[in-house]
Coordinates of C-alpha atoms in Angstrom, one line a residue:
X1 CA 124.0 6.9 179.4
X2 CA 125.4 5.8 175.9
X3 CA 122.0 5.2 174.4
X4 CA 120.7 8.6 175.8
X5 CA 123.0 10.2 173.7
X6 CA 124.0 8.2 171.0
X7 CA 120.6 6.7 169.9
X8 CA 117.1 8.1 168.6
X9 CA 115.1 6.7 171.2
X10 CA 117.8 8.5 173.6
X11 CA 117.2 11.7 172.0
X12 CA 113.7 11.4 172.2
X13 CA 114.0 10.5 175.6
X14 CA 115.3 14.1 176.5
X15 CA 113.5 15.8 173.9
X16 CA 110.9 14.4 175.7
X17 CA 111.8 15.3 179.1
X18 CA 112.7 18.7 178.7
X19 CA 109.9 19.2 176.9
X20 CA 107.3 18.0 180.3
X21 CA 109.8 20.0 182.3
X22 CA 109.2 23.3 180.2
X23 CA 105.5 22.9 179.9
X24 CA 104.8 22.3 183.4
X25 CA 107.1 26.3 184.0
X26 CA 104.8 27.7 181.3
X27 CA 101.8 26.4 183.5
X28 CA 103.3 28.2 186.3
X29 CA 104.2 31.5 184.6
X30 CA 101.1 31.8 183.0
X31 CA 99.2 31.4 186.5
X32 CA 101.9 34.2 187.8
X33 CA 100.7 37.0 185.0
X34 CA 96.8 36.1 185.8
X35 CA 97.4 37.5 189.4
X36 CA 98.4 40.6 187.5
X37 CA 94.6 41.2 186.5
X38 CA 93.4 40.4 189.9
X39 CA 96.3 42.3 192.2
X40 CA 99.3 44.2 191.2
X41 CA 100.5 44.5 194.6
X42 CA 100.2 40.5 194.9
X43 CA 102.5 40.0 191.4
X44 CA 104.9 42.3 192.6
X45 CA 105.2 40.6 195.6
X46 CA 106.2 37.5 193.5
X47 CA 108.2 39.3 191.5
X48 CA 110.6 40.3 194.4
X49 CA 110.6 36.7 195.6
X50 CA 111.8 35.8 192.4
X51 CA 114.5 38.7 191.8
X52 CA 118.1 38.5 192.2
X53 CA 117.9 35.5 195.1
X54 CA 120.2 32.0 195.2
X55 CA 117.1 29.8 194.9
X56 CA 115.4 32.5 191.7
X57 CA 119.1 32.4 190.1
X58 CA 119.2 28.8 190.4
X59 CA 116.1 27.8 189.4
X60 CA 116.6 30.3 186.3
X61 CA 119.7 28.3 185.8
X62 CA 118.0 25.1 185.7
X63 CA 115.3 26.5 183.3
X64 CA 117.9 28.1 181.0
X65 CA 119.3 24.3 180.7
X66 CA 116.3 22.6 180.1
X67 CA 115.6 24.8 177.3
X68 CA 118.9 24.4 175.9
X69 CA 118.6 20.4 175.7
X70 CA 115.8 21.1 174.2
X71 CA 116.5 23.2 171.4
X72 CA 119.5 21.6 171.1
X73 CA 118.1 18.0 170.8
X74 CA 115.3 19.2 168.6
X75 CA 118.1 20.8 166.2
X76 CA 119.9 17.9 166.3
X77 CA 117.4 15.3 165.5
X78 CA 115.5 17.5 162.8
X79 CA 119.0 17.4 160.9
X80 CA 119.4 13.7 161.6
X81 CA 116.1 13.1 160.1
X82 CA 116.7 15.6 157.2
X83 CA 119.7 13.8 156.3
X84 CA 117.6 10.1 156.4
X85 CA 115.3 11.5 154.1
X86 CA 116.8 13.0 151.9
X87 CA 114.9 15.2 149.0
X88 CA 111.9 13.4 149.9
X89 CA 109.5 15.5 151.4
X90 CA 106.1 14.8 153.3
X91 CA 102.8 13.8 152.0
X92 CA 101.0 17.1 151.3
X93 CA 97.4 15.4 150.9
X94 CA 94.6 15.8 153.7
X95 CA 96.8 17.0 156.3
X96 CA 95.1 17.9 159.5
X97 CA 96.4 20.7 162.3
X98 CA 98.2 18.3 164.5
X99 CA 99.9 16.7 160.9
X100 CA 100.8 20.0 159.9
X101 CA 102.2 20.7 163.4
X102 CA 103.9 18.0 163.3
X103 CA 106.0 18.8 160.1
X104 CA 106.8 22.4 161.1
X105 CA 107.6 21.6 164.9
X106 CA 111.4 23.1 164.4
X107 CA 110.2 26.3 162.7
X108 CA 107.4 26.7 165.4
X109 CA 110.1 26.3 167.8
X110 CA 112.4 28.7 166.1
X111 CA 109.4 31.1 166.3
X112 CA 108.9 30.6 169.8
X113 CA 112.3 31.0 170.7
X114 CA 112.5 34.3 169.1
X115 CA 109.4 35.3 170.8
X116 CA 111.3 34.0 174.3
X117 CA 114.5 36.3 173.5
X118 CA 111.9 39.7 173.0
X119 CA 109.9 38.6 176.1
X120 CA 113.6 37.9 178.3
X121 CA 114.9 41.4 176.6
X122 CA 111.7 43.3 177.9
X123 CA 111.2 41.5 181.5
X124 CA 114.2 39.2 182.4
X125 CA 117.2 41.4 181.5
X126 CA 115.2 44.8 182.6
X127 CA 114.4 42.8 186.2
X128 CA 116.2 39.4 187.6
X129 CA 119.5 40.5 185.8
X130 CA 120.0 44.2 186.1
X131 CA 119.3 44.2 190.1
X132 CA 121.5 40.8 189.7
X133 CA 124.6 43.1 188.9
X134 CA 122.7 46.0 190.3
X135 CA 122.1 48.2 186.8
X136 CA 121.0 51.7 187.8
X137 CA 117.5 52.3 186.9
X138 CA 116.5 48.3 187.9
X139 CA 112.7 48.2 188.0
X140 CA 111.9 46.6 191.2
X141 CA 107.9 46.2 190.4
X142 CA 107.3 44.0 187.6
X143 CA 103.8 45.8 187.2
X144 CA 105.3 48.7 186.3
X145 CA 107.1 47.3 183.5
X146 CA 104.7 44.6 182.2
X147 CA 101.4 47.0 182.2
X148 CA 102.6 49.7 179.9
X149 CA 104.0 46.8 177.4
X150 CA 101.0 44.9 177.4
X151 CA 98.9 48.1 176.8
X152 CA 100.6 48.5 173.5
X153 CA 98.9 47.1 170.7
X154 CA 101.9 46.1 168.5
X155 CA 103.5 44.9 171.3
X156 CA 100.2 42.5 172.2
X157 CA 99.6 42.1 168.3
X158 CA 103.3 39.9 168.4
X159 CA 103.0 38.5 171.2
X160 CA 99.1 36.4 170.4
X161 CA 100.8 35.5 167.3
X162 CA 103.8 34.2 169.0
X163 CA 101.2 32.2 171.8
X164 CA 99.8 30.7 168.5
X165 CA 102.9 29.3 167.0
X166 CA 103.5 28.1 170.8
X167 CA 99.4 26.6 170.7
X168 CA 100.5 24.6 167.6
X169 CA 103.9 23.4 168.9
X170 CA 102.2 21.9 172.4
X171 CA 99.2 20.2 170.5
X172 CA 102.2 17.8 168.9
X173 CA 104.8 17.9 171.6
X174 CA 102.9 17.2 174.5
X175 CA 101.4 14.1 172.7
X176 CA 104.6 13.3 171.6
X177 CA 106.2 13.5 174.7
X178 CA 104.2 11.3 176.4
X179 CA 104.3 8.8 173.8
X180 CA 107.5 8.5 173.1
X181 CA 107.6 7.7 177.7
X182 CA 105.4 4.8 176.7
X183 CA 101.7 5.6 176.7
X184 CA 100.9 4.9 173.2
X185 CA 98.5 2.5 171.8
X186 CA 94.8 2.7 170.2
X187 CA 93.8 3.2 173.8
X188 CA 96.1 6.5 174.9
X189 CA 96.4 7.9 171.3
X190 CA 92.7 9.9 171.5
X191 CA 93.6 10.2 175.0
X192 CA 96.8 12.2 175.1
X193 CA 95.8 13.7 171.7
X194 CA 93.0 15.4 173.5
X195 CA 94.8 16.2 176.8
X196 CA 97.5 17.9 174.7
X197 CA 95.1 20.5 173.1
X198 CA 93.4 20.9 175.9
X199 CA 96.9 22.0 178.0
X200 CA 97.9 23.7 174.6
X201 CA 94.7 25.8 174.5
X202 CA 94.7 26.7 178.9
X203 CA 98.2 27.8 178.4
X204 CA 97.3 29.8 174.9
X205 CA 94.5 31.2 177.0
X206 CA 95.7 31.9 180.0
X207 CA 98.6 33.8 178.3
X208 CA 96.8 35.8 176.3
X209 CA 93.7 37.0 178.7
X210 CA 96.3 39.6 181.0
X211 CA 97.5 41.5 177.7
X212 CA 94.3 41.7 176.1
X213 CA 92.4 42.5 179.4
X214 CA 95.1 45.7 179.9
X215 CA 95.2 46.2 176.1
X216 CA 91.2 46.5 176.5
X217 CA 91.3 48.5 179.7
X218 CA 93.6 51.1 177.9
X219 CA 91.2 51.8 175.1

């Protein structure tokens, strides 16, 4: 356990970890709003299995952890490495996506988790929580709540931008992650380079089809 905690490769490790753990939920979520476009009836109906229930609380539990060790890893070895470097900054020259990505990964994360703390505001805390300490005026069908929000064009405007800053934060991480687990080399760079745009760009995707399908439906 020491080197987990007290070493960069630990750190990484988590980072790392955390990271597969959060991606793989974002692949689930983002196949629970597609059912939205298909059957309102049928995302309600997962909606209510995953209201105020031991195994939805728990689960939320574990998730609200795993994004803490993340965060909190991420700040703590973005200051670490500040610190190593110093006032030196990055090469600026011939920098590709992934490279710029790669040197903006906590701002893209602080960007993202603002994005996370609008989205909980306007779904979590108006759903799972308030029937959690039973808040008059719960809603009880998540359709009802997330069709009007993802009609509104600001409200669809901010939240594309925020699935961008979350595109460019998987197409390093995901790579990342896997690499620092052990599948590096000449051989699993191109590899896991192109797997993590590809799950980048599904989840970007997949995301942003149900608000701009209802955004289009409105007008």
């Amino acid at each position: 356990m020491y080197w987990l905690l007290n070493s960069s490769i630990g750190r990484k490790f988590i980072m790392s970890v955390s990271g597969i753990f959060l991606v793989l939920f974002l692949l689930f979520h983002m196949s629970m709003n597609m059912t939205l476009i298909f059957s309102s009836s049928a995302y309600d109906m997962i909606c209510e299995f995953l209201g105020a229930n031991w195994y939805a609380i728990v689960g939320t539990l574990i998730l609200a952890g795993g994004v803490v060790l993340h965060i909190g890893y991420a700040t703590w070895l973005t200051l670490q490495n500040r610190q190593a470097r110093g006032t030196n900054s990055y090469a600026s020259s011939s920098q590709t996506k992934t490279e710029w990505s790669a040197q903006n990964m906590y701002v893209l994360g602080v960007i993202i988790l603002g994005g996370l703390l609008i989205h909980m505001f306007n779904f979590w805390y108006k759903m799972q929580f308030s029937e959690l300490i039973h808040l008059e005026g719960a809603v009880t069908k998540g359709s009802e709540l997330v069709i009007p929000l993802f009609s509104n064009p600001l409200y669809v405007l901010v939240y594309i931008l925020w699935l961008v800053a979350l595109w460019f934060h998987l197409t390093h991480g995901v790579w990342s992650s896997f690499q620092t687990l052990g599948w590096n080399g000449r051989t699993w760079y191109p590899r896991l380079k192109l797997i993590s745009n590809v799950v980048a760009t599904i989840i970007m995707i997949g995301f942003a089809i149900v608000p701009v399908f209802f955004l289009i439906k409105k007008l």
